[in-house]
Amino acid sequence: MSSQHHYFPEINARTFNPMNDVAFKFIFGKEERKDITIAFLNAVLSPSLKHEIKDIVFQQTELAPENIEDKLTRLDVACTLDSGEQVDVEVQVMNYKNMQRRTLFYWAQMYLMSLKKGQDYRELKPAITINILAFELLPQVNPVSMYGIYNIETGDRLNDDLAIYFLEIPKFAKGPKKSVHEMTRMERWLAYFANQLSDQEREELAMSEAAIKEAMQAAQKFMNDTAERRSYINRQMAIMDYNSGIRSAREEGEKRGEKRGEKRGEKRGKCLVLRDLVTDGILPLSAAAQRAGMTEEAFRRETGL
């Protein structure tokens, strides 16, 4: 705990990371706080759904595969809207360079699981994935983008069953400066996740959106819980380890005139994140080693377990 205190001597409203997945699930994935989630989903989805979301039902975040050898899908926050659409909200702070395919895989699992054995294809439920990213991924300047299935020539949409949203927080953070009063509802949520406002602006943000105020209050409750705070710090340290691993490997590769440094750094960073999932009791060692593409013995050597 002393090393944690060294890296995180003070966690407050200014330094808190709303995109830490442990904190995000606490704030947005609990029945007692579903009004926060509903307000956020309305900000993102109302323009395309063309109706307000009144209620949601939280769903299991682990989608078990049909076959034991198939990949387990673990979502951050999953719910069904009162109008029937399924929604998966994911926060991703580390860029493993696989986001486009990963989000399609998650969407496909959710879409497939909506059809029960013996049901007709007409019973399939539209599936929506919202990815909140702490890195830039896509070519467009706009921090919010939606992808569906469209005819390349005419622009006609096949149906509404696939909708994948990307919220690229860094693009918003470096975009034109606006006052809280000038921001749209969507922009206020982007500002919440970016968390780069002054104390006064943060207070204005809380006053502008009741749900954001509730989210801030939930964050304070989260940080006052010793166990939750420890999990939060462990995840933040994993992020730091990952970024440090990439930087070190890139510098080493540059010194040697190689181009493989970043790839080695990503592998090392991924192993360190998986290590923390093992020590937190979230993943068994065998599953972590498999995800890393290693034997258990090699994984232990790589991570110091």
PDB file of C-alpha atoms in Angstrom:
ATOM      1  CA  MET A   1       0.000   0.000   0.000  1.00  0.00           C
ATOM      2  CA  SER A   2       2.968   2.291   0.551  1.00  0.00           C
ATOM      3  CA  SER A   3       3.857   2.161  -3.171  1.00  0.00           C
ATOM      4  CA  GLN A   4       0.265   2.991  -4.032  1.00  0.00           C
ATOM      5  CA  HIS A   5       0.391   5.983  -1.722  1.00  0.00           C
ATOM      6  CA  HIS A   6       3.618   7.077  -3.428  1.00  0.00           C
ATOM      7  CA  TYR A   7       2.018   7.028  -6.888  1.00  0.00           C
ATOM      8  CA  PHE A   8      -1.377   8.375  -5.760  1.00  0.00           C
ATOM      9  CA  PRO A   9      -0.781  10.624  -2.729  1.00  0.00           C
ATOM     10  CA  GLU A  10      -4.143  12.380  -3.225  1.00  0.00           C
ATOM     11  CA  ILE A  11      -7.189  11.388  -5.233  1.00  0.00           C
ATOM     12  CA  ASN A  12      -9.802  14.112  -5.426  1.00  0.00           C
ATOM     13  CA  ALA A  13     -12.360  15.514  -7.866  1.00  0.00           C
ATOM     14  CA  ARG A  14      -9.595  17.081  -9.945  1.00  0.00           C
ATOM     15  CA  THR A  15      -7.374  13.988 -10.218  1.00  0.00           C
ATOM     16  CA  PHE A  16     -10.110  11.322 -10.340  1.00  0.00           C
ATOM     17  CA  ASN A  17     -10.262   9.338 -13.596  1.00  0.00           C
ATOM     18  CA  PRO A  18     -13.935   8.653 -14.537  1.00  0.00           C
ATOM     19  CA  MET A  19     -12.688   6.281 -17.275  1.00  0.00           C
ATOM     20  CA  ASN A  20     -11.068   3.886 -14.826  1.00  0.00           C
ATOM     21  CA  ASP A  21     -13.158   0.795 -15.577  1.00  0.00           C
ATOM     22  CA  VAL A  22     -13.617  -0.157 -11.911  1.00  0.00           C
ATOM     23  CA  ALA A  23     -14.987   3.312 -11.114  1.00  0.00           C
ATOM     24  CA  PHE A  24     -17.027   3.425 -14.325  1.00  0.00           C
ATOM     25  CA  LYS A  25     -18.866   0.189 -13.481  1.00  0.00           C
ATOM     26  CA  PHE A  26     -19.544   1.453  -9.945  1.00  0.00           C
ATOM     27  CA  ILE A  27     -21.052   4.712 -11.197  1.00  0.00           C
ATOM     28  CA  PHE A  28     -22.832   3.570 -14.373  1.00  0.00           C
ATOM     29  CA  GLY A  29     -23.540  -0.110 -13.771  1.00  0.00           C
ATOM     30  CA  LYS A  30     -25.616  -0.163 -10.579  1.00  0.00           C
ATOM     31  CA  GLU A  31     -29.396  -0.432 -10.314  1.00  0.00           C
ATOM     32  CA  GLU A  32     -29.547   2.234  -7.595  1.00  0.00           C
ATOM     33  CA  ARG A  33     -27.879   4.717  -9.946  1.00  0.00           C
ATOM     34  CA  LYS A  34     -29.490   3.791 -13.236  1.00  0.00           C
ATOM     35  CA  ASP A  35     -30.829   7.341 -13.662  1.00  0.00           C
ATOM     36  CA  ILE A  36     -27.214   8.377 -14.335  1.00  0.00           C
ATOM     37  CA  THR A  37     -26.873   5.719 -17.020  1.00  0.00           C
ATOM     38  CA  ILE A  38     -30.223   6.621 -18.596  1.00  0.00           C
ATOM     39  CA  ALA A  39     -29.239  10.295 -18.810  1.00  0.00           C
ATOM     40  CA  PHE A  40     -25.906   9.447 -20.418  1.00  0.00           C
ATOM     41  CA  LEU A  41     -27.506   7.058 -22.919  1.00  0.00           C
ATOM     42  CA  ASN A  42     -30.084   9.686 -23.856  1.00  0.00           C
ATOM     43  CA  ALA A  43     -27.304  12.177 -24.555  1.00  0.00           C
ATOM     44  CA  VAL A  44     -25.603   9.733 -26.924  1.00  0.00           C
ATOM     45  CA  LEU A  45     -28.508   7.866 -28.511  1.00  0.00           C
ATOM     46  CA  SER A  46     -31.513  10.200 -28.661  1.00  0.00           C
ATOM     47  CA  PRO A  47     -30.571  11.743 -32.049  1.00  0.00           C
ATOM     48  CA  SER A  48     -30.562   8.304 -33.728  1.00  0.00           C
ATOM     49  CA  LEU A  49     -33.252   6.583 -31.648  1.00  0.00           C
ATOM     50  CA  LYS A  50     -35.533   9.599 -32.069  1.00  0.00           C
ATOM     51  CA  HIS A  51     -37.138   8.965 -28.683  1.00  0.00           C
ATOM     52  CA  GLU A  52     -36.164   9.442 -25.061  1.00  0.00           C
ATOM     53  CA  ILE A  53     -35.114   6.417 -23.046  1.00  0.00           C
ATOM     54  CA  LYS A  54     -37.359   6.142 -19.991  1.00  0.00           C
ATOM     55  CA  ASP A  55     -36.006   2.992 -18.385  1.00  0.00           C
ATOM     56  CA  ILE A  56     -33.324   0.314 -18.691  1.00  0.00           C
ATOM     57  CA  VAL A  57     -32.753  -3.172 -17.311  1.00  0.00           C
ATOM     58  CA  PHE A  58     -29.168  -4.085 -16.498  1.00  0.00           C
ATOM     59  CA  GLN A  59     -27.998  -7.395 -17.961  1.00  0.00           C
ATOM     60  CA  GLN A  60     -25.238  -9.873 -17.223  1.00  0.00           C
ATOM     61  CA  THR A  61     -21.893  -8.465 -18.298  1.00  0.00           C
ATOM     62  CA  GLU A  62     -20.407 -11.897 -18.981  1.00  0.00           C
ATOM     63  CA  LEU A  63     -21.687 -13.494 -22.184  1.00  0.00           C
ATOM     64  CA  ALA A  64     -20.850 -17.169 -21.812  1.00  0.00           C
ATOM     65  CA  PRO A  65     -19.840 -18.902 -25.080  1.00  0.00           C
ATOM     66  CA  GLU A  66     -21.711 -21.958 -26.319  1.00  0.00           C
ATOM     67  CA  ASN A  67     -18.513 -24.021 -26.412  1.00  0.00           C
ATOM     68  CA  ILE A  68     -16.028 -24.187 -23.547  1.00  0.00           C
ATOM     69  CA  GLU A  69     -13.102 -23.412 -25.853  1.00  0.00           C
ATOM     70  CA  ASP A  70     -14.733 -20.267 -27.275  1.00  0.00           C
ATOM     71  CA  LYS A  71     -13.762 -16.781 -26.091  1.00  0.00           C
ATOM     72  CA  LEU A  72     -15.584 -15.336 -23.079  1.00  0.00           C
ATOM     73  CA  THR A  73     -16.991 -11.858 -23.620  1.00  0.00           C
ATOM     74  CA  ARG A  74     -16.908  -9.583 -20.569  1.00  0.00           C
ATOM     75  CA  LEU A  75     -18.695  -6.264 -21.038  1.00  0.00           C
ATOM     76  CA  ASP A  76     -18.313  -3.153 -18.870  1.00  0.00           C
ATOM     77  CA  VAL A  77     -21.972  -2.109 -18.637  1.00  0.00           C
ATOM     78  CA  ALA A  78     -24.761  -3.972 -20.447  1.00  0.00           C
ATOM     79  CA  CYS A  79     -28.462  -3.139 -20.441  1.00  0.00           C
ATOM     80  CA  THR A  80     -31.699  -3.415 -22.406  1.00  0.00           C
ATOM     81  CA  LEU A  81     -33.678  -0.262 -23.200  1.00  0.00           C
ATOM     82  CA  ASP A  82     -37.406   0.039 -22.565  1.00  0.00           C
ATOM     83  CA  SER A  83     -37.828   0.044 -26.356  1.00  0.00           C
ATOM     84  CA  GLY A  84     -36.010  -3.307 -26.691  1.00  0.00           C
ATOM     85  CA  GLU A  85     -32.549  -2.353 -27.975  1.00  0.00           C
ATOM     86  CA  GLN A  86     -29.540  -3.927 -26.259  1.00  0.00           C
ATOM     87  CA  VAL A  87     -26.709  -1.613 -25.267  1.00  0.00           C
ATOM     88  CA  ASP A  88     -23.107  -2.292 -24.288  1.00  0.00           C
ATOM     89  CA  VAL A  89     -21.012   0.609 -22.949  1.00  0.00           C
ATOM     90  CA  GLU A  90     -17.239   0.087 -22.921  1.00  0.00           C
ATOM     91  CA  VAL A  91     -14.464   2.299 -21.577  1.00  0.00           C
ATOM     92  CA  GLN A  92     -11.014   1.733 -23.074  1.00  0.00           C
ATOM     93  CA  VAL A  93      -7.991   3.635 -21.803  1.00  0.00           C
ATOM     94  CA  MET A  94      -5.227   1.599 -23.472  1.00  0.00           C
ATOM     95  CA  ASN A  95      -4.897   1.233 -27.231  1.00  0.00           C
ATOM     96  CA  TYR A  96      -4.112  -2.387 -28.055  1.00  0.00           C
ATOM     97  CA  LYS A  97      -4.494  -1.575 -31.782  1.00  0.00           C
ATOM     98  CA  ASN A  98      -7.441  -3.963 -32.096  1.00  0.00           C
ATOM     99  CA  MET A  99     -10.383  -1.714 -31.202  1.00  0.00           C
ATOM    100  CA  GLN A 100     -12.286  -1.943 -34.490  1.00  0.00           C
ATOM    101  CA  ARG A 101     -12.383  -5.737 -34.500  1.00  0.00           C
ATOM    102  CA  ARG A 102     -12.827  -6.012 -30.766  1.00  0.00           C
ATOM    103  CA  THR A 103     -15.936  -3.829 -30.792  1.00  0.00           C
ATOM    104  CA  LEU A 104     -17.398  -5.826 -33.699  1.00  0.00           C
ATOM    105  CA  PHE A 105     -16.778  -9.038 -31.771  1.00  0.00           C
ATOM    106  CA  TYR A 106     -18.522  -7.670 -28.686  1.00  0.00           C
ATOM    107  CA  TRP A 107     -21.423  -6.392 -30.786  1.00  0.00           C
ATOM    108  CA  ALA A 108     -21.780  -9.737 -32.572  1.00  0.00           C
ATOM    109  CA  GLN A 109     -21.848 -11.645 -29.283  1.00  0.00           C
ATOM    110  CA  MET A 110     -24.550  -9.367 -27.906  1.00  0.00           C
ATOM    111  CA  TYR A 111     -26.613  -9.576 -31.110  1.00  0.00           C
ATOM    112  CA  LEU A 112     -26.318 -13.359 -31.291  1.00  0.00           C
ATOM    113  CA  MET A 113     -27.248 -13.890 -27.647  1.00  0.00           C
ATOM    114  CA  SER A 114     -30.543 -12.018 -28.132  1.00  0.00           C
ATOM    115  CA  LEU A 115     -31.895 -14.908 -30.189  1.00  0.00           C
ATOM    116  CA  LYS A 116     -33.040 -17.834 -28.076  1.00  0.00           C
ATOM    117  CA  LYS A 117     -33.011 -21.401 -29.354  1.00  0.00           C
ATOM    118  CA  GLY A 118     -35.946 -22.052 -31.668  1.00  0.00           C
ATOM    119  CA  GLN A 119     -36.753 -18.378 -32.253  1.00  0.00           C
ATOM    120  CA  ASP A 120     -37.117 -16.814 -35.691  1.00  0.00           C
ATOM    121  CA  TYR A 121     -34.591 -14.270 -36.994  1.00  0.00           C
ATOM    122  CA  ARG A 122     -37.326 -11.666 -36.640  1.00  0.00           C
ATOM    123  CA  GLU A 123     -36.840 -11.963 -32.877  1.00  0.00           C
ATOM    124  CA  LEU A 124     -33.275 -10.599 -33.044  1.00  0.00           C
ATOM    125  CA  LYS A 125     -32.939  -7.367 -31.055  1.00  0.00           C
ATOM    126  CA  PRO A 126     -30.975  -4.343 -32.327  1.00  0.00           C
ATOM    127  CA  ALA A 127     -27.604  -4.086 -30.582  1.00  0.00           C
ATOM    128  CA  ILE A 128     -25.765  -0.853 -29.812  1.00  0.00           C
ATOM    129  CA  THR A 129     -22.190  -0.519 -28.605  1.00  0.00           C
ATOM    130  CA  ILE A 130     -20.816   2.730 -27.164  1.00  0.00           C
ATOM    131  CA  ASN A 131     -17.023   2.913 -26.880  1.00  0.00           C
ATOM    132  CA  ILE A 132     -15.584   5.665 -24.669  1.00  0.00           C
ATOM    133  CA  LEU A 133     -11.919   5.963 -25.626  1.00  0.00           C
ATOM    134  CA  ALA A 134      -9.022   7.652 -23.859  1.00  0.00           C
ATOM    135  CA  PHE A 135      -7.077   7.721 -27.135  1.00  0.00           C
ATOM    136  CA  GLU A 136      -7.650   8.874 -30.711  1.00  0.00           C
ATOM    137  CA  LEU A 137      -8.612   6.115 -33.113  1.00  0.00           C
ATOM    138  CA  LEU A 138     -10.554   7.352 -36.134  1.00  0.00           C
ATOM    139  CA  PRO A 139      -9.671   9.800 -38.958  1.00  0.00           C
ATOM    140  CA  GLN A 140     -12.508  12.287 -38.479  1.00  0.00           C
ATOM    141  CA  VAL A 141     -12.110  15.384 -36.305  1.00  0.00           C
ATOM    142  CA  ASN A 142     -15.469  15.061 -34.554  1.00  0.00           C
ATOM    143  CA  PRO A 143     -15.035  13.303 -31.182  1.00  0.00           C
ATOM    144  CA  VAL A 144     -18.383  11.512 -31.531  1.00  0.00           C
ATOM    145  CA  SER A 145     -19.068   9.169 -34.441  1.00  0.00           C
ATOM    146  CA  MET A 146     -21.557   6.405 -35.214  1.00  0.00           C
ATOM    147  CA  TYR A 147     -21.063   3.461 -37.571  1.00  0.00           C
ATOM    148  CA  GLY A 148     -23.782   1.280 -39.068  1.00  0.00           C
ATOM    149  CA  ILE A 149     -24.316  -0.861 -42.168  1.00  0.00           C
ATOM    150  CA  TYR A 150     -24.806   1.355 -45.229  1.00  0.00           C
ATOM    151  CA  ASN A 151     -24.856   0.990 -48.984  1.00  0.00           C
ATOM    152  CA  ILE A 152     -21.503   2.444 -50.092  1.00  0.00           C
ATOM    153  CA  GLU A 153     -22.963   3.929 -53.279  1.00  0.00           C
ATOM    154  CA  THR A 154     -26.298   5.315 -52.096  1.00  0.00           C
ATOM    155  CA  GLY A 155     -25.825   5.767 -48.353  1.00  0.00           C
ATOM    156  CA  ASP A 156     -28.985   3.760 -47.645  1.00  0.00           C
ATOM    157  CA  ARG A 157     -28.901   2.004 -44.277  1.00  0.00           C
ATOM    158  CA  LEU A 158     -29.573  -1.732 -44.297  1.00  0.00           C
ATOM    159  CA  ASN A 159     -31.358  -1.653 -40.914  1.00  0.00           C
ATOM    160  CA  ASP A 160     -30.970  -0.269 -37.403  1.00  0.00           C
ATOM    161  CA  ASP A 161     -29.711  -3.512 -35.889  1.00  0.00           C
ATOM    162  CA  LEU A 162     -26.046  -2.472 -35.835  1.00  0.00           C
ATOM    163  CA  ALA A 163     -24.924   0.819 -34.316  1.00  0.00           C
ATOM    164  CA  ILE A 164     -21.427   1.328 -32.957  1.00  0.00           C
ATOM    165  CA  TYR A 165     -20.525   4.659 -31.363  1.00  0.00           C
ATOM    166  CA  PHE A 166     -17.074   6.012 -30.589  1.00  0.00           C
ATOM    167  CA  LEU A 167     -16.519   8.813 -28.098  1.00  0.00           C
ATOM    168  CA  GLU A 168     -12.875   9.904 -28.463  1.00  0.00           C
ATOM    169  CA  ILE A 169     -12.256  11.963 -25.344  1.00  0.00           C
ATOM    170  CA  PRO A 170      -8.835  13.429 -26.356  1.00  0.00           C
ATOM    171  CA  LYS A 171     -10.387  14.940 -29.498  1.00  0.00           C
ATOM    172  CA  PHE A 172     -12.918  16.769 -27.370  1.00  0.00           C
ATOM    173  CA  ALA A 173     -10.291  17.847 -24.833  1.00  0.00           C
ATOM    174  CA  LYS A 174      -8.112  19.508 -27.478  1.00  0.00           C
ATOM    175  CA  GLY A 175     -11.024  20.947 -29.452  1.00  0.00           C
ATOM    176  CA  PRO A 176     -12.435  24.487 -29.314  1.00  0.00           C
ATOM    177  CA  LYS A 177     -12.891  25.770 -25.770  1.00  0.00           C
ATOM    178  CA  LYS A 178     -16.516  26.321 -24.756  1.00  0.00           C
ATOM    179  CA  SER A 179     -18.134  27.454 -21.563  1.00  0.00           C
ATOM    180  CA  VAL A 180     -20.335  24.899 -19.824  1.00  0.00           C
ATOM    181  CA  HIS A 181     -23.341  27.053 -20.727  1.00  0.00           C
ATOM    182  CA  GLU A 182     -22.465  26.794 -24.444  1.00  0.00           C
ATOM    183  CA  MET A 183     -22.017  23.018 -24.424  1.00  0.00           C
ATOM    184  CA  THR A 184     -24.606  20.597 -25.755  1.00  0.00           C
ATOM    185  CA  ARG A 185     -25.813  17.772 -23.536  1.00  0.00           C
ATOM    186  CA  MET A 186     -23.407  15.393 -25.285  1.00  0.00           C
ATOM    187  CA  GLU A 187     -20.491  17.798 -24.875  1.00  0.00           C
ATOM    188  CA  ARG A 188     -21.160  18.082 -21.146  1.00  0.00           C
ATOM    189  CA  TRP A 189     -20.750  14.334 -20.781  1.00  0.00           C
ATOM    190  CA  LEU A 190     -17.555  14.466 -22.830  1.00  0.00           C
ATOM    191  CA  ALA A 191     -16.313  17.199 -20.481  1.00  0.00           C
ATOM    192  CA  TYR A 192     -17.188  14.985 -17.516  1.00  0.00           C
ATOM    193  CA  PHE A 193     -15.066  12.112 -18.854  1.00  0.00           C
ATOM    194  CA  ALA A 194     -12.206  14.407 -19.882  1.00  0.00           C
ATOM    195  CA  ASN A 195     -12.176  15.951 -16.377  1.00  0.00           C
ATOM    196  CA  GLN A 196     -10.013  18.922 -17.327  1.00  0.00           C
ATOM    197  CA  LEU A 197     -12.257  21.651 -15.971  1.00  0.00           C
ATOM    198  CA  SER A 198     -11.411  24.138 -13.262  1.00  0.00           C
ATOM    199  CA  ASP A 199     -13.140  23.816  -9.891  1.00  0.00           C
ATOM    200  CA  GLN A 200     -15.591  26.543 -10.872  1.00  0.00           C
ATOM    201  CA  GLU A 201     -16.306  24.949 -14.256  1.00  0.00           C
ATOM    202  CA  ARG A 202     -16.774  21.585 -12.598  1.00  0.00           C
ATOM    203  CA  GLU A 203     -19.333  23.124 -10.264  1.00  0.00           C
ATOM    204  CA  GLU A 204     -21.103  24.703 -13.246  1.00  0.00           C
ATOM    205  CA  LEU A 205     -21.113  21.321 -14.997  1.00  0.00           C
ATOM    206  CA  ALA A 206     -22.709  19.675 -11.969  1.00  0.00           C
ATOM    207  CA  MET A 207     -25.367  22.390 -11.840  1.00  0.00           C
ATOM    208  CA  SER A 208     -26.089  22.071 -15.570  1.00  0.00           C
ATOM    209  CA  GLU A 209     -26.851  18.341 -15.537  1.00  0.00           C
ATOM    210  CA  ALA A 210     -28.441  16.621 -12.544  1.00  0.00           C
ATOM    211  CA  ALA A 211     -27.148  13.218 -13.655  1.00  0.00           C
ATOM    212  CA  ILE A 212     -23.570  14.485 -13.901  1.00  0.00           C
ATOM    213  CA  LYS A 213     -23.888  15.876 -10.385  1.00  0.00           C
ATOM    214  CA  GLU A 214     -25.084  12.431  -9.235  1.00  0.00           C
ATOM    215  CA  ALA A 215     -22.125  10.820 -11.034  1.00  0.00           C
ATOM    216  CA  MET A 216     -19.717  13.128  -9.207  1.00  0.00           C
ATOM    217  CA  GLN A 217     -21.356  12.307  -5.875  1.00  0.00           C
ATOM    218  CA  ALA A 218     -21.157   8.578  -6.673  1.00  0.00           C
ATOM    219  CA  ALA A 219     -17.451   8.981  -7.427  1.00  0.00           C
ATOM    220  CA  GLN A 220     -16.922  10.482  -3.982  1.00  0.00           C
ATOM    221  CA  LYS A 221     -18.772   7.560  -2.406  1.00  0.00           C
ATOM    222  CA  PHE A 222     -16.641   5.176  -4.458  1.00  0.00           C
ATOM    223  CA  MET A 223     -13.379   6.733  -3.305  1.00  0.00           C
ATOM    224  CA  ASN A 224     -14.490   6.646   0.336  1.00  0.00           C
ATOM    225  CA  ASP A 225     -14.813   2.846   0.127  1.00  0.00           C
ATOM    226  CA  THR A 226     -11.435   1.320   0.999  1.00  0.00           C
ATOM    227  CA  ALA A 227     -11.832  -1.804  -1.153  1.00  0.00           C
ATOM    228  CA  GLU A 228     -13.109   0.122  -4.173  1.00  0.00           C
ATOM    229  CA  ARG A 229     -10.347   2.703  -3.795  1.00  0.00           C
ATOM    230  CA  ARG A 230      -7.720  -0.062  -3.740  1.00  0.00           C
ATOM    231  CA  SER A 231      -9.144  -1.609  -6.923  1.00  0.00           C
ATOM    232  CA  TYR A 232      -9.152   1.820  -8.562  1.00  0.00           C
ATOM    233  CA  ILE A 233      -5.504   2.411  -7.657  1.00  0.00           C
ATOM    234  CA  ASN A 234      -4.479  -1.046  -8.867  1.00  0.00           C
ATOM    235  CA  ARG A 235      -6.071  -0.344 -12.229  1.00  0.00           C
ATOM    236  CA  GLN A 236      -4.449   3.090 -12.489  1.00  0.00           C
ATOM    237  CA  MET A 237      -1.062   1.520 -11.741  1.00  0.00           C
ATOM    238  CA  ALA A 238      -1.687  -1.073 -14.459  1.00  0.00           C
ATOM    239  CA  ILE A 239      -2.324   1.763 -16.915  1.00  0.00           C
ATOM    240  CA  MET A 240       0.912   3.446 -15.849  1.00  0.00           C
ATOM    241  CA  ASP A 241       2.811   0.160 -16.198  1.00  0.00           C
ATOM    242  CA  TYR A 242       1.405  -0.354 -19.681  1.00  0.00           C
ATOM    243  CA  ASN A 243       2.329   3.132 -20.870  1.00  0.00           C
ATOM    244  CA  SER A 244       5.753   2.884 -19.261  1.00  0.00           C
ATOM    245  CA  GLY A 245       6.348  -0.490 -20.931  1.00  0.00           C
ATOM    246  CA  ILE A 246       5.553   0.922 -24.366  1.00  0.00           C
ATOM    247  CA  ARG A 247       7.799   3.957 -23.848  1.00  0.00           C
ATOM    248  CA  SER A 248      10.725   1.868 -22.581  1.00  0.00           C
ATOM    249  CA  ALA A 249      10.483  -0.665 -25.373  1.00  0.00           C
ATOM    250  CA  ARG A 250      10.171   2.065 -28.007  1.00  0.00           C
ATOM    251  CA  GLU A 251      13.262   3.838 -26.645  1.00  0.00           C
ATOM    252  CA  GLU A 252      15.177   0.566 -26.573  1.00  0.00           C
ATOM    253  CA  GLY A 253      14.133  -0.183 -30.145  1.00  0.00           C
ATOM    254  CA  GLU A 254      15.207   3.280 -31.300  1.00  0.00           C
ATOM    255  CA  LYS A 255      18.631   2.822 -29.720  1.00  0.00           C
ATOM    256  CA  ARG A 256      19.078  -0.467 -31.549  1.00  0.00           C
ATOM    257  CA  GLY A 257      17.675   0.875 -34.802  1.00  0.00           C
ATOM    258  CA  GLU A 258      14.763  -1.569 -34.595  1.00  0.00           C
ATOM    259  CA  LYS A 259      11.080  -1.064 -35.346  1.00  0.00           C
ATOM    260  CA  ARG A 260       9.707  -3.729 -33.024  1.00  0.00           C
ATOM    261  CA  GLY A 261       9.926  -1.714 -29.810  1.00  0.00           C
ATOM    262  CA  GLU A 262       6.316  -0.561 -29.661  1.00  0.00           C
ATOM    263  CA  LYS A 263       5.010  -4.065 -30.347  1.00  0.00           C
ATOM    264  CA  ARG A 264       7.137  -5.514 -27.537  1.00  0.00           C
ATOM    265  CA  GLY A 265       5.981  -2.714 -25.254  1.00  0.00           C
ATOM    266  CA  GLU A 266       2.334  -3.444 -26.010  1.00  0.00           C
ATOM    267  CA  LYS A 267       2.852  -7.137 -25.243  1.00  0.00           C
ATOM    268  CA  ARG A 268       4.590  -6.286 -21.984  1.00  0.00           C
ATOM    269  CA  GLY A 269       1.872  -3.791 -21.061  1.00  0.00           C
ATOM    270  CA  LYS A 270      -0.866  -6.297 -21.806  1.00  0.00           C
ATOM    271  CA  CYS A 271       0.826  -8.875 -19.583  1.00  0.00           C
ATOM    272  CA  LEU A 272       1.003  -6.385 -16.719  1.00  0.00           C
ATOM    273  CA  VAL A 273      -2.701  -5.575 -17.045  1.00  0.00           C
ATOM    274  CA  LEU A 274      -3.543  -9.285 -17.074  1.00  0.00           C
ATOM    275  CA  ARG A 275      -1.316  -9.768 -14.042  1.00  0.00           C
ATOM    276  CA  ASP A 276      -3.381  -7.227 -12.117  1.00  0.00           C
ATOM    277  CA  LEU A 277      -6.597  -8.977 -13.147  1.00  0.00           C
ATOM    278  CA  VAL A 278      -5.149 -12.173 -11.672  1.00  0.00           C
ATOM    279  CA  THR A 279      -4.037 -10.542  -8.420  1.00  0.00           C
ATOM    280  CA  ASP A 280      -7.435  -8.812  -8.109  1.00  0.00           C
ATOM    281  CA  GLY A 281      -9.106 -12.217  -8.393  1.00  0.00           C
ATOM    282  CA  ILE A 282     -10.896 -11.294 -11.618  1.00  0.00           C
ATOM    283  CA  LEU A 283      -9.105 -13.801 -13.883  1.00  0.00           C
ATOM    284  CA  PRO A 284      -7.588 -17.203 -13.098  1.00  0.00           C
ATOM    285  CA  LEU A 285      -3.914 -17.554 -13.970  1.00  0.00           C
ATOM    286  CA  SER A 286      -4.639 -20.063 -16.734  1.00  0.00           C
ATOM    287  CA  ALA A 287      -7.052 -17.668 -18.486  1.00  0.00           C
ATOM    288  CA  ALA A 288      -4.623 -14.742 -18.193  1.00  0.00           C
ATOM    289  CA  ALA A 289      -1.787 -16.809 -19.664  1.00  0.00           C
ATOM    290  CA  GLN A 290      -4.039 -17.920 -22.532  1.00  0.00           C
ATOM    291  CA  ARG A 291      -5.020 -14.313 -23.340  1.00  0.00           C
ATOM    292  CA  ALA A 292      -1.358 -13.369 -23.346  1.00  0.00           C
ATOM    293  CA  GLY A 293      -0.578 -16.261 -25.718  1.00  0.00           C
ATOM    294  CA  MET A 294       1.839 -17.854 -23.235  1.00  0.00           C
ATOM    295  CA  THR A 295       2.204 -20.887 -21.063  1.00  0.00           C
ATOM    296  CA  GLU A 296       1.474 -20.320 -17.382  1.00  0.00           C
ATOM    297  CA  GLU A 297       5.174 -20.700 -16.591  1.00  0.00           C
ATOM    298  CA  ALA A 298       6.182 -18.117 -19.206  1.00  0.00           C
ATOM    299  CA  PHE A 299       3.474 -15.752 -17.990  1.00  0.00           C
ATOM    300  CA  ARG A 300       4.766 -16.040 -14.419  1.00  0.00           C
ATOM    301  CA  ARG A 301       8.296 -15.238 -15.584  1.00  0.00           C
ATOM    302  CA  GLU A 302       7.137 -12.256 -17.641  1.00  0.00           C
ATOM    303  CA  THR A 303       5.002 -10.709 -14.875  1.00  0.00           C
ATOM    304  CA  GLY A 304       6.874 -11.779 -11.722  1.00  0.00           C
ATOM    305  CA  LEU A 305       3.870 -13.649 -10.286  1.00  0.00           C
TER     306      LEU A 305
END
